[in-house]
Short mmCIF file of C-alpha atoms in Angstrom, two decimals:
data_model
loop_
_atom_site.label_atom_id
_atom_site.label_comp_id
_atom_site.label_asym_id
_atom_site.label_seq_id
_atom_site.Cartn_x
_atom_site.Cartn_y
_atom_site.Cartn_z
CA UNK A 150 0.00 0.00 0.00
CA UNK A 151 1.10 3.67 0.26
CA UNK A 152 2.40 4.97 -3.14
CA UNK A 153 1.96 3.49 -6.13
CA UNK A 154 2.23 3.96 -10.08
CA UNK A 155 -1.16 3.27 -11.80
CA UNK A 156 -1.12 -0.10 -13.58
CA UNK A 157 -2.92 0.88 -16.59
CA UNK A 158 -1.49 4.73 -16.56
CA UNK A 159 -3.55 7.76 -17.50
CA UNK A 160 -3.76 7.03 -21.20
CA UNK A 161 -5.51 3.58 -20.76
CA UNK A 162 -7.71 5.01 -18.06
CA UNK A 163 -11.11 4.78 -19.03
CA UNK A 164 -10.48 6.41 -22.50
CA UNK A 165 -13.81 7.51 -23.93
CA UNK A 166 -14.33 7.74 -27.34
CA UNK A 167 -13.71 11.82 -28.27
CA UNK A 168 -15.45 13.46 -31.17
CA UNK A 169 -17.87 11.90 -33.78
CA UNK A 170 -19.61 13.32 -36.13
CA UNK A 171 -22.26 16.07 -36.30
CA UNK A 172 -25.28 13.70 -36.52
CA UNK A 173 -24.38 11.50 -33.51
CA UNK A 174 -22.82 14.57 -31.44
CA UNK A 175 -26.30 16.18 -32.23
CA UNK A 176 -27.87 13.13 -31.40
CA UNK A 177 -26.05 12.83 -27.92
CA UNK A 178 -27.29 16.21 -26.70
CA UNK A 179 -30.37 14.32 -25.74
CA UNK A 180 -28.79 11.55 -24.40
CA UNK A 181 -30.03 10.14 -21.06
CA UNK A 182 -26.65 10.32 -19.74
CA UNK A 183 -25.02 13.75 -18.49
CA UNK A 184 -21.88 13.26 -19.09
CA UNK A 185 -22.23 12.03 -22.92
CA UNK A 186 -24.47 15.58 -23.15
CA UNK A 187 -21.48 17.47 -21.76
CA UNK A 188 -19.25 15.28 -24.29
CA UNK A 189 -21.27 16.05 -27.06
CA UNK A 190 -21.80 20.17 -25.76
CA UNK A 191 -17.91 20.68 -25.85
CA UNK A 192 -17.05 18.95 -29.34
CA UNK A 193 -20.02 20.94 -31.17
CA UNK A 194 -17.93 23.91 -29.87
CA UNK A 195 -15.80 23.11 -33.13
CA UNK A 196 -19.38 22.98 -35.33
CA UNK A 197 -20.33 26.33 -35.81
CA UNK A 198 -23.49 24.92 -38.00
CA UNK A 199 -24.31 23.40 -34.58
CA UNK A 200 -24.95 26.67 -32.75
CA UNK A 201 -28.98 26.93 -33.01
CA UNK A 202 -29.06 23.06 -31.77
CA UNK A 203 -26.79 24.20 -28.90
CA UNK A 204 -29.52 26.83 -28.17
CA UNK A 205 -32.24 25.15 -28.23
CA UNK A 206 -30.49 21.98 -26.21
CA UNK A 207 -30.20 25.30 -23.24
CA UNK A 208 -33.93 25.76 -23.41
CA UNK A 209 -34.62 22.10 -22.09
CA UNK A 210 -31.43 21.41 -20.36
CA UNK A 211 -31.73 21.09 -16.92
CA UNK A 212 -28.49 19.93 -15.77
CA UNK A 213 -26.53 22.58 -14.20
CA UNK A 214 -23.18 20.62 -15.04
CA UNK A 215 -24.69 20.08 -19.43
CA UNK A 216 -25.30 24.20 -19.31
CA UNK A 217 -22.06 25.34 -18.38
CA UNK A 218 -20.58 23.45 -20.87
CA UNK A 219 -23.49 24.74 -23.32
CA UNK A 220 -22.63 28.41 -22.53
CA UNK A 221 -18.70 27.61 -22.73
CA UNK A 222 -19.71 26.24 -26.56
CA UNK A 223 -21.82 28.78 -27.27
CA UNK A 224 -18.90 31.08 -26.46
CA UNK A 225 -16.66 29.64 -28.24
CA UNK A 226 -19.35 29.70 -30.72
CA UNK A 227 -20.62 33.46 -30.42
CA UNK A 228 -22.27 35.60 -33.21
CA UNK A 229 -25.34 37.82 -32.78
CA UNK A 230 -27.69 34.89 -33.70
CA UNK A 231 -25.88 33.06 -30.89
CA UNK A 232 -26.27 36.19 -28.68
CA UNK A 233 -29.75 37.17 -29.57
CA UNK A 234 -31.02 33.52 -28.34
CA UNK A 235 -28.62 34.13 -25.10
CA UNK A 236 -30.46 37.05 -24.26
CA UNK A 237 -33.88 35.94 -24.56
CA UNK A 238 -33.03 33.87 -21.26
CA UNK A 239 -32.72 37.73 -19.09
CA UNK A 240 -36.12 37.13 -18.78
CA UNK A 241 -36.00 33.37 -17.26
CA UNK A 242 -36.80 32.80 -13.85
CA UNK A 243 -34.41 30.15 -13.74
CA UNK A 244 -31.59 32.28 -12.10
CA UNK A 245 -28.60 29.89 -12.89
CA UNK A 246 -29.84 30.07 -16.47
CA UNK A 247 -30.13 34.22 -16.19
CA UNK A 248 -26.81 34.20 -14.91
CA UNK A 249 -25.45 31.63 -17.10
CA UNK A 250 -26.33 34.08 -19.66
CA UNK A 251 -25.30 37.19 -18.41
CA UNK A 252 -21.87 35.75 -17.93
CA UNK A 253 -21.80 33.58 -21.56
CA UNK A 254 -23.12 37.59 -23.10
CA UNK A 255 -20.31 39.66 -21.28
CA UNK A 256 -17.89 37.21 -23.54
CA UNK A 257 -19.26 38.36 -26.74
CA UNK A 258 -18.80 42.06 -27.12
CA UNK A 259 -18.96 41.96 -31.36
CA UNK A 260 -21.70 39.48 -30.92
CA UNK A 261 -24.01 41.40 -28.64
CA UNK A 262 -23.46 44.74 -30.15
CA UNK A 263 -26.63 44.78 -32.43
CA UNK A 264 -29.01 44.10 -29.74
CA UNK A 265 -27.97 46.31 -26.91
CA UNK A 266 -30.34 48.87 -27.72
CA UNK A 267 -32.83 46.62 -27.61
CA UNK A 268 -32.04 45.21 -24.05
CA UNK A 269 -31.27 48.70 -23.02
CA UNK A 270 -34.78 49.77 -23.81
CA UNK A 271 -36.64 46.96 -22.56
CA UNK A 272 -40.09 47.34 -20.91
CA UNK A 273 -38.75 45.05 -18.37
CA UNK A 274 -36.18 47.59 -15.62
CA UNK A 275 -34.76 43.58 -14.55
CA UNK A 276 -33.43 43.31 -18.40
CA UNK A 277 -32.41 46.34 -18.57
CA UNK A 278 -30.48 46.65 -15.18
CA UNK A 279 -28.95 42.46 -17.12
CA UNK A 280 -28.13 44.43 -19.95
CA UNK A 281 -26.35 47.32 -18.49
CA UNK A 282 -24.44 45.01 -16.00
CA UNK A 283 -23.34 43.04 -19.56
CA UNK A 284 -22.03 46.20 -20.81
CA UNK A 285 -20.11 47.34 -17.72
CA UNK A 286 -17.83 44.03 -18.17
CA UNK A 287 -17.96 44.10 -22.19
CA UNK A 288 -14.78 44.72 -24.03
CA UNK A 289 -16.36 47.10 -26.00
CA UNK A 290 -15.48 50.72 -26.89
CA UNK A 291 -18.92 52.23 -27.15
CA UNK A 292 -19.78 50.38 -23.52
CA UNK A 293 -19.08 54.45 -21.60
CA UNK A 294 -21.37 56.08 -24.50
CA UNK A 295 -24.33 53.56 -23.71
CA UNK A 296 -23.82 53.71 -20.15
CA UNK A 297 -23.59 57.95 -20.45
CA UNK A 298 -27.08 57.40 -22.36
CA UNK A 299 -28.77 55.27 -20.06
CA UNK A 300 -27.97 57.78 -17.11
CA UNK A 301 -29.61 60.91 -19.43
CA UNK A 302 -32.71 59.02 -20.94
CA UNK A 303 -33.40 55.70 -17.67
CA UNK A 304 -36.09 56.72 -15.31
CA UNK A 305 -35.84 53.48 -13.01
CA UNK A 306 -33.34 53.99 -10.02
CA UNK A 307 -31.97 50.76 -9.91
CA UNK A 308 -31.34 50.76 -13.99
CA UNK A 309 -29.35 53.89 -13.13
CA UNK A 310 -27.30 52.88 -10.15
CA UNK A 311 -26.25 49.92 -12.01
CA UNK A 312 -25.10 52.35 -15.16
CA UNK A 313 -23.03 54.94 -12.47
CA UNK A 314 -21.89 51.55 -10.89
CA UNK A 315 -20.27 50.12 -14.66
CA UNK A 316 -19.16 53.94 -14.63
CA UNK A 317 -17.15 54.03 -12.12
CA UNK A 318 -14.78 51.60 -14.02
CA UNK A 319 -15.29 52.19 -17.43
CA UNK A 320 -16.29 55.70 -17.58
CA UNK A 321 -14.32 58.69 -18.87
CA UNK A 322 -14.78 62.41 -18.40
CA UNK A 323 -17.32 62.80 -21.01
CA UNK A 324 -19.62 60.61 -18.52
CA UNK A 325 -19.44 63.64 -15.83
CA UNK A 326 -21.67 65.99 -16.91
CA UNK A 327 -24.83 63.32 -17.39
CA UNK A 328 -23.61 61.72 -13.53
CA UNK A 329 -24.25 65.39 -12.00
CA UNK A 330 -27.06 65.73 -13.57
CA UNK A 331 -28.09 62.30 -12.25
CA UNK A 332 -27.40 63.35 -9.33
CA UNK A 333 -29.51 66.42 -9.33
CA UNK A 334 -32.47 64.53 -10.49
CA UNK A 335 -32.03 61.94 -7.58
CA UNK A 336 -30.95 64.51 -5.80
CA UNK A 337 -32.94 63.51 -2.49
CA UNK A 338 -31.59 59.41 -2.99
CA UNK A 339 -28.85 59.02 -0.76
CA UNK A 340 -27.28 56.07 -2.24
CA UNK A 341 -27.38 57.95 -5.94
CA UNK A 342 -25.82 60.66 -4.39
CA UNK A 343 -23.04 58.74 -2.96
CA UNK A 344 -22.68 56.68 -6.21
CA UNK A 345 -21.91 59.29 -8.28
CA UNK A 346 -19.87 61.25 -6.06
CA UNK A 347 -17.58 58.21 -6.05
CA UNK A 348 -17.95 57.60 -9.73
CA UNK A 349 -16.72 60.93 -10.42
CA UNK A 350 -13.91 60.90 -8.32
CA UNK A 351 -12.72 57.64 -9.32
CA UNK A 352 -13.06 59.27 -13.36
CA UNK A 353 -11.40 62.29 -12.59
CA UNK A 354 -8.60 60.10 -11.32
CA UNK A 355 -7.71 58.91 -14.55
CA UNK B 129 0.08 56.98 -10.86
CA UNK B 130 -2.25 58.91 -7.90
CA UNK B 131 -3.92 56.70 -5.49
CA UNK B 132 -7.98 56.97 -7.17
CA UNK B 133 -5.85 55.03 -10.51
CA UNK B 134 -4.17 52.44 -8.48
CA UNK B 135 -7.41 51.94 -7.03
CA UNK B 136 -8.79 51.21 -9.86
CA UNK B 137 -6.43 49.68 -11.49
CA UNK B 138 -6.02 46.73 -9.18
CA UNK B 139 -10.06 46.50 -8.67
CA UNK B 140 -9.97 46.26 -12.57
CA UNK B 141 -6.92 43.71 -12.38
CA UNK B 142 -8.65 41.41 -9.69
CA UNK B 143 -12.02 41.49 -11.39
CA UNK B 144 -10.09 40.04 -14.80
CA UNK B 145 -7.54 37.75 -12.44
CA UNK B 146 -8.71 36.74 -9.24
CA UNK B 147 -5.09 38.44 -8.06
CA UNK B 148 -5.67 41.19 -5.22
CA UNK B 149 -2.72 43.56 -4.82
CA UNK B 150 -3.02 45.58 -1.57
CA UNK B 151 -1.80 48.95 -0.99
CA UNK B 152 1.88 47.73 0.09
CA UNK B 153 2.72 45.75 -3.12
CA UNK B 154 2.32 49.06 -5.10
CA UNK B 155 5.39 49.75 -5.84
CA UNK B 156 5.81 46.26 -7.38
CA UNK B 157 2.72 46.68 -9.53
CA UNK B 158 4.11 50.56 -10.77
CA UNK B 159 7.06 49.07 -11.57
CA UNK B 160 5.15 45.82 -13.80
CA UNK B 161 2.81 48.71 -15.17
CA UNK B 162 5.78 51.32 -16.48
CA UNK B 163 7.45 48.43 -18.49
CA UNK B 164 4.68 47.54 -20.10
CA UNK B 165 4.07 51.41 -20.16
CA UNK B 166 7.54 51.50 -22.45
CA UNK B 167 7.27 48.04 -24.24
CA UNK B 168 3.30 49.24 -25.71
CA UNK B 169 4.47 52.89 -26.38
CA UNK B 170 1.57 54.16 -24.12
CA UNK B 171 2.24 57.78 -23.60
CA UNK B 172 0.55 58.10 -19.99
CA UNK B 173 -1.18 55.52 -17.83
CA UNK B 174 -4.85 55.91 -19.08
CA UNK B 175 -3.72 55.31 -22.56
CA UNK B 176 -2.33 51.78 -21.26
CA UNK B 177 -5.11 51.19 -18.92
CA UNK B 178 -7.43 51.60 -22.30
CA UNK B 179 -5.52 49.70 -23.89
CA UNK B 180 -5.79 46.24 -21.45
CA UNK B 181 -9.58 47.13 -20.88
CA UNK B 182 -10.51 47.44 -24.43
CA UNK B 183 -7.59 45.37 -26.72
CA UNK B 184 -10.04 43.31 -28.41
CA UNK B 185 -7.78 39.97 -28.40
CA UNK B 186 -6.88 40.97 -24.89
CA UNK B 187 -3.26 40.21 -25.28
CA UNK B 188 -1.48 42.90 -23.33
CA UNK B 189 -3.94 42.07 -20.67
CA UNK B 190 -2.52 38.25 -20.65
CA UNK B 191 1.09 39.75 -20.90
CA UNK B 192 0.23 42.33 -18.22
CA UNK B 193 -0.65 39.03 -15.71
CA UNK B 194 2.68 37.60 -17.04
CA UNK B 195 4.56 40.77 -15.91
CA UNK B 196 2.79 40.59 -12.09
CA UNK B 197 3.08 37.26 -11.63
CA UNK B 198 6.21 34.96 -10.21
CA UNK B 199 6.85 31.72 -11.66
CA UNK B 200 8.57 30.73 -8.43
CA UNK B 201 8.23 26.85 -7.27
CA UNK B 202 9.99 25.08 -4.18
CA UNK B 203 9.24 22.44 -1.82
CA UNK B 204 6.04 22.84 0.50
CA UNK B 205 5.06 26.06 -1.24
CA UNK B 206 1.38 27.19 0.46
CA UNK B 207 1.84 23.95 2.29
CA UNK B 208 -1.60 24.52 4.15
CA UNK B 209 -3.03 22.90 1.23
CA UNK B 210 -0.78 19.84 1.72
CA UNK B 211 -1.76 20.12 5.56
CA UNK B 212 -6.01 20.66 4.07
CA UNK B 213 -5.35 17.47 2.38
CA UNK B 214 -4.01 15.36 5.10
CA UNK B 215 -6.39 16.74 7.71
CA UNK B 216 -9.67 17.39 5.52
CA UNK B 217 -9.56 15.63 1.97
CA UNK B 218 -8.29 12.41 2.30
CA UNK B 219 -10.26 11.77 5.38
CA UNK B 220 -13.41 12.77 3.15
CA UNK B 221 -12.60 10.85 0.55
CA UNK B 222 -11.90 7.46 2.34
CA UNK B 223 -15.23 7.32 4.50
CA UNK B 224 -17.06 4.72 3.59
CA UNK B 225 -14.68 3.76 0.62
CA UNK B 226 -13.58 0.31 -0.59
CA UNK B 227 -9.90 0.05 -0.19
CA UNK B 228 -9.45 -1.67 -3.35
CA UNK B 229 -10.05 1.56 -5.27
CA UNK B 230 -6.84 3.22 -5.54
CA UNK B 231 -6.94 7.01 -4.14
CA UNK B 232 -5.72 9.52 -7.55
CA UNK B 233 -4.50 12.67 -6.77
CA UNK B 234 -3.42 14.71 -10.03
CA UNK B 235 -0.59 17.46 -9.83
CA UNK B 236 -0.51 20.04 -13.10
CA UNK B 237 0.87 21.72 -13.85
CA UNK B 238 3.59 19.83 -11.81
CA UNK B 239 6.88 22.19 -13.48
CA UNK B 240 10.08 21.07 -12.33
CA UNK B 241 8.41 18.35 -9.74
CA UNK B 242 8.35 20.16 -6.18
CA UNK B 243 4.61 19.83 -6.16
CA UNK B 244 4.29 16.38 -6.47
CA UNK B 245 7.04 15.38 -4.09
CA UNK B 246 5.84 17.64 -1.47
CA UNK B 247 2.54 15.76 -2.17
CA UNK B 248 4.31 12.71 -1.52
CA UNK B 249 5.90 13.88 1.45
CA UNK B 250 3.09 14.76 3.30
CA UNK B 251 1.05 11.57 2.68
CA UNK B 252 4.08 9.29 3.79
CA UNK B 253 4.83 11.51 6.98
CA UNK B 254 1.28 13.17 8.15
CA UNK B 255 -1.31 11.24 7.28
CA UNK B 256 -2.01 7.77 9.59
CA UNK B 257 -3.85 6.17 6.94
CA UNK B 258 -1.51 6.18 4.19
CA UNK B 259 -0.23 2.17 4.32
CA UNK B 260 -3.67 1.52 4.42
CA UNK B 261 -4.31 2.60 0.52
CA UNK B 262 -2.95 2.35 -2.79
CA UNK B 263 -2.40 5.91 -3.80
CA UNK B 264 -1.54 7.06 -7.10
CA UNK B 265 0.23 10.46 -7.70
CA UNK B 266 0.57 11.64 -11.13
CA UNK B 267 2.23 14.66 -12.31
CA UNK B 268 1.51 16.27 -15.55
CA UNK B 269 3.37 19.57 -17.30
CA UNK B 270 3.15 20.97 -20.73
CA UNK B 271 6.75 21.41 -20.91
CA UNK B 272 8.69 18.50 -21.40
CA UNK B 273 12.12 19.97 -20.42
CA UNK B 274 10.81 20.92 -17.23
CA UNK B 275 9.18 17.47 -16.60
CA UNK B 276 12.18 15.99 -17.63
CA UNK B 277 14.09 17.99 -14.38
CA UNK B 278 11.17 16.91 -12.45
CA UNK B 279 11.68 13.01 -13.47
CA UNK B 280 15.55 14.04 -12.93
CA UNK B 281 14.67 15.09 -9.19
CA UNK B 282 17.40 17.57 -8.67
CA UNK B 283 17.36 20.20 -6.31
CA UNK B 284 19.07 23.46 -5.42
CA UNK B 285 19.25 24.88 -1.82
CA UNK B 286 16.34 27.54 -2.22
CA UNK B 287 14.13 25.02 -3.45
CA UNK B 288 14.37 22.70 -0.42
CA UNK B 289 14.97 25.44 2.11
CA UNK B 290 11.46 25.34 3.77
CA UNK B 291 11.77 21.58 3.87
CA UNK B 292 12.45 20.62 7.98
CA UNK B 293 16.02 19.27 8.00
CA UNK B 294 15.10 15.04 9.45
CA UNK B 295 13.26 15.65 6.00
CA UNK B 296 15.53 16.74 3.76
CA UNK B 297 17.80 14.03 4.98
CA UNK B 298 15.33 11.62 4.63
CA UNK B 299 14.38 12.21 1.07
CA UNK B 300 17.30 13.68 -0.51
CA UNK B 301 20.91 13.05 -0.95
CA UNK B 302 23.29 15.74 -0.91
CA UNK B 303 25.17 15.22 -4.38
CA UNK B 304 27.93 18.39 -4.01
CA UNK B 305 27.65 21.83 -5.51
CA UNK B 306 24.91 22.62 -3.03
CA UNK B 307 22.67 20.39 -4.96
CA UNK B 308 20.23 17.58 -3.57
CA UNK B 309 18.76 14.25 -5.23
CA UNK B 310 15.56 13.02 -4.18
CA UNK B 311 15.85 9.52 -3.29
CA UNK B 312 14.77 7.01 -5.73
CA UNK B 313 11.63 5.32 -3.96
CA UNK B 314 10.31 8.88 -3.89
CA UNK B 315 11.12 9.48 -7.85
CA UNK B 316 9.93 5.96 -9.00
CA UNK B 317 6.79 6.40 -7.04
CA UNK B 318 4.96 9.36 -9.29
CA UNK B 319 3.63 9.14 -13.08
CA UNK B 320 5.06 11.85 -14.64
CA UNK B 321 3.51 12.80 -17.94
CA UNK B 322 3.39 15.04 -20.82
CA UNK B 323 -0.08 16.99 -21.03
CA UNK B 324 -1.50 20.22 -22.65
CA UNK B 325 -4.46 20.99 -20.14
CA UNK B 326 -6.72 22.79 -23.45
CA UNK B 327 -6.06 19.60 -25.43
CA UNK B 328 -9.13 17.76 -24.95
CA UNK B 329 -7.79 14.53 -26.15
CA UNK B 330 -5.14 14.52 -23.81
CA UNK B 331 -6.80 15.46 -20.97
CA UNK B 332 -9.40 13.22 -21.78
CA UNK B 333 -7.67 10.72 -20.70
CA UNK B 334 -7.82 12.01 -17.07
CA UNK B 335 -10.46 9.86 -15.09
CA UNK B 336 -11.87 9.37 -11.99
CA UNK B 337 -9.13 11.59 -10.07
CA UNK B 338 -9.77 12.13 -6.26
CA UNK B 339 -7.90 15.57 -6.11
CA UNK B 340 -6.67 17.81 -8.23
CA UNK B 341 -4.08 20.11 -7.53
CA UNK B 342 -3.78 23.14 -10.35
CA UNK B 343 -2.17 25.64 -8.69
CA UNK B 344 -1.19 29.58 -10.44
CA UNK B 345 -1.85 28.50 -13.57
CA UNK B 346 -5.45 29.52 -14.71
CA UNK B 347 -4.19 32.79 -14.01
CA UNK B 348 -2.44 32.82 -17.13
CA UNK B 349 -5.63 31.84 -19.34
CA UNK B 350 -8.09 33.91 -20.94
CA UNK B 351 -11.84 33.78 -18.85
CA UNK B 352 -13.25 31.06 -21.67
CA UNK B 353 -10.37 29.41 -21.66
CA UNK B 354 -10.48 29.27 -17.38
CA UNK B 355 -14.02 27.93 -17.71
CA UNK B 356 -13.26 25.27 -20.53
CA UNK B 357 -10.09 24.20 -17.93
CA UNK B 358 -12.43 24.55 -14.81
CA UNK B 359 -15.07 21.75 -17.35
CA UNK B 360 -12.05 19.61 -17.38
CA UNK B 361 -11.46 19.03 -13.95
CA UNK B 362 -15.20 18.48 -13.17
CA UNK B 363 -14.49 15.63 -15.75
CA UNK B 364 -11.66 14.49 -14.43
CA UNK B 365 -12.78 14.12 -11.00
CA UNK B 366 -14.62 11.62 -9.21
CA UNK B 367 -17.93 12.64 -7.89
CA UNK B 368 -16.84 14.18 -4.33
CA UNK B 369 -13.41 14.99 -5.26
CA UNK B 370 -11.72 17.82 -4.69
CA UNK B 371 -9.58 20.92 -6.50
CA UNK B 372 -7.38 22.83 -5.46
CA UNK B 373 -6.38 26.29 -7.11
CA UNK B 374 -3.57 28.88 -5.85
CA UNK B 375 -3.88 31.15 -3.09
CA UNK B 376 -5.35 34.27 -5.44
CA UNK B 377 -7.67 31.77 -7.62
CA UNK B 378 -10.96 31.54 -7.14
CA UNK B 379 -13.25 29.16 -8.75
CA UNK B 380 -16.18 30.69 -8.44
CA UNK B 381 -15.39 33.69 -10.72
CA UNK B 382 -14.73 30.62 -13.50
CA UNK B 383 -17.93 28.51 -12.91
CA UNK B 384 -20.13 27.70 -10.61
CA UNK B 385 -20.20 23.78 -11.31
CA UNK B 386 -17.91 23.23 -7.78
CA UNK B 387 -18.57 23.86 -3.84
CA UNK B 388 -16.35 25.69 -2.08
CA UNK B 389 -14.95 24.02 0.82
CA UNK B 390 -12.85 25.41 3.86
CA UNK B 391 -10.08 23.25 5.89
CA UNK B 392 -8.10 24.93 7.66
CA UNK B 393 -6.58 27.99 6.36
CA UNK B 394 -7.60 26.96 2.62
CA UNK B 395 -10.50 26.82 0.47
CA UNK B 396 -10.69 24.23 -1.67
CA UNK B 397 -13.24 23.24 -4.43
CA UNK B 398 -15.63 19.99 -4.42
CA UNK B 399 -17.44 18.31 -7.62
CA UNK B 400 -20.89 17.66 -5.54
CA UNK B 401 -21.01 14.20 -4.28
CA UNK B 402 -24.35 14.30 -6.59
CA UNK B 403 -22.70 15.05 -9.52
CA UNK B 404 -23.65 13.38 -12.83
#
């Protein structure tokens, strides 16, 4: 007993068969068995044709451990069809799925340019808070414009403090004018107050 | 760089990294920052911190991490996750266990081999139960030079200086020039092996591992890249085992497929016993 080297070593260990073709990988995203779903999830990731079948596999998956390799595909996978079909699930109830989302959608800056607008203008304030917390952690150039518009043309509180919040670390100086202005229309909201007067200083630090 | 941008800068660098600089390692960061400052041509500090927020490909970001972190390995390094194993893991993982199932603990990257030995160490001289079980100890690395100095087992006197001295004489041999061999039984007794952790192939190989210890090295990836390494390991362990990440590594900003565990001074990550 005590230390010892593996008879078989790692290479003969319970080698599963890796890859397959599209058909059967499709095939085994409805598999009974979680882990041949997960198999099948991470070697579409080199399909892109696959994408919509990864999609729709997310709107009946529910294994947490089959999603997060879904989202990691769909990553990997990313364009604005990908993204538009992300976002419809800011509006799940199914919070690991939301978040799922939120976090697969702050990895796809080109891919969820095109419907930003959209989210940011939602009749819902909960996807439009999602959407501005996506942009906050975007790689994306235009993410201190958006943010600067949402703070001159939002009317829901919490949709704002979530834009000064992204602010703080992505803003610039062109954001300070629309933040004091925010903070004269919320001028009696403590926490807005407070916000921006941090946001600001943290700006005017750069 | 005034105190509001090195606040922001290192909120902006753990967010991305995991890695929290405090206030007293800031003249180490400056310095990290001003040569990459010179190598990108960045004219002042907001044109370089635009350029890691916003660089598309995010590459200066990745060699940004390079810059601020140390690719410094000796014997017992963070051993409180050597001591979380002895005193919290293995115990976990042997209740109720047949003893004919070999216990699989997986060190990688496993660079020049203190890892694994240290590993080794501590099950052969902390933990009571160790004669009782077959345990395997396998040690993979990208780099085959470096595995091929861990294989070697040859030591300078920094690496083995936290090492208690009944230890060091136990394990190693002094061999001259200030240089110690670890003993053979030691050597012979972990798999070393060549593996590229984002080759699927290769790491699907990887099965039914009780621990897993990939330490300061997810740091280095790219966040889909973290999560697609993170999806590994959940493969690669057995339902119940256990992961282990470096000190400034969290798990949770990578996925949320693992629990977080405390022993001791350490947290440490479990695939749920449930797990499918």
């Amino acid at each position: 007993m005590a230390l010892v080297k593996s008879k078989s070593g790692p290479a003969a260990a319970s080698m599963e068969p890796v890859g397959g073709d599209v058909a059967s990988l499709l095939l085994s995203l409805s598999s009974d068995d979680a882990r041949a779903r997960r198999n099948a999830a991470r070697e579409l990731a080199d399909h892109p044709q696959a994408a919509m079948a990864l999609c729709d596999r997310l709107e009946h998956e529910r294994g947490p451990s089959v999603r997060a390799v879904l989202f990691t595909s769909l990553i990997r996978l990313q364009s604005p069809d990908v993204a538009g079909r992300l976002a419809m699930h800011l509006r799940s109830d199914d919070a690991q799925l939301r978040n799922g989302a939120i976090e697969a959608l702050q990895e796809m800056p080109d891919a969820i340019a095109p419907h930003l607008s959209d989210l940011l203008n939602d009749d819902d304030s909960d996807v439009r808070i999602f959407a501005v917390n996506i942009l906050g952690a975007l790689r994306f150039e235009e993410a201190p414009r958006l943010l600067t518009e949402v703070l001159r043309k939002e009317s829901h509180i919490n949709v704002c403090a979530a834009a000064v919040d992204a602010l703080a670390e992505v803003g610039g100086m062109e954001a300070i004018e629309a933040l004091e202005e925010l903070r004269a229309r919320f001028a009696d909201d403590a926490f807005i107050v407070f916000a921006v007067d941090t946001a600001i200083r943290r700006i005017r630090a750069d | 760089m005034t105190v509001e941008e090195y606040a922001k800068f290192i909120e902006f660098f753990y967010r991305k990294t995991g890695i929290q600089f405090q206030e007293n390692k800031r003249y180490y960061v400056e310095r990290r920052i001003v040569e990459r400052m010179e190598k990108t041509k960045s004219e002042s500090f907001r044109d370089y911190f635009n350029l890691v927020r916003f660089q598309m490909d995010g590459q200066e970001l990745q060699l940004l991490i390079n810059a601020m972190t140390v690719n410094e390995t000796y014997f017992f390094r963070e051993d409180y996750q050597f001591q979380a194993l002895i005193k919290g893991m293995l115990p976990s993982l042997v209740r109720g266990r047949d003893k004919r199932h070999a216990l699989k603990i997986w060190s990688m990257p496993c660079s020049s081999g203190e890892e694994p030995y240290s590993i080794a160490i501590h099950i052969l001289e902390f933990w009571d139960q160790a004669d009782l079980w077959d345990i395997e100890i396998l040690a993979s690395d990208i780099d085959s030079k470096i595995l091929a100095e861990a294989r070697q087992g040859r030591y300078g006197a920094r690496s083995v200086q936290r090492l208690p001295a009944h230890l060091l004489s136990r394990y190693f041999a002094p061999i001259g020039d200030g240089l110690y061999q670890i003993r053979d039984e030691l050597r012979d007794s972990i798999d070393f092996t060549l593996v590229n952790i984002v080759d699927k192939l290769q790491t699907g190989r990887y099965r039914d591992m009780d621990v897993i210890f990939c330490r300061n090295l997810l740091i280095y990836f790219d966040d889909v890249a973290r999560r697609e390494a993170a999806e590994m390991m959940y493969e690669a362990l057995r339902p119940g085992g256990f992961v282990c990440l470096g000190h400034s590594e969290s798990m949770s900003r990578m996925t949320s497929l693992f629990v977080p565990r405390k022993f001791g001074d350490t947290i440490v990550y479990q695939k749920p016993s449930s797990a499918e």
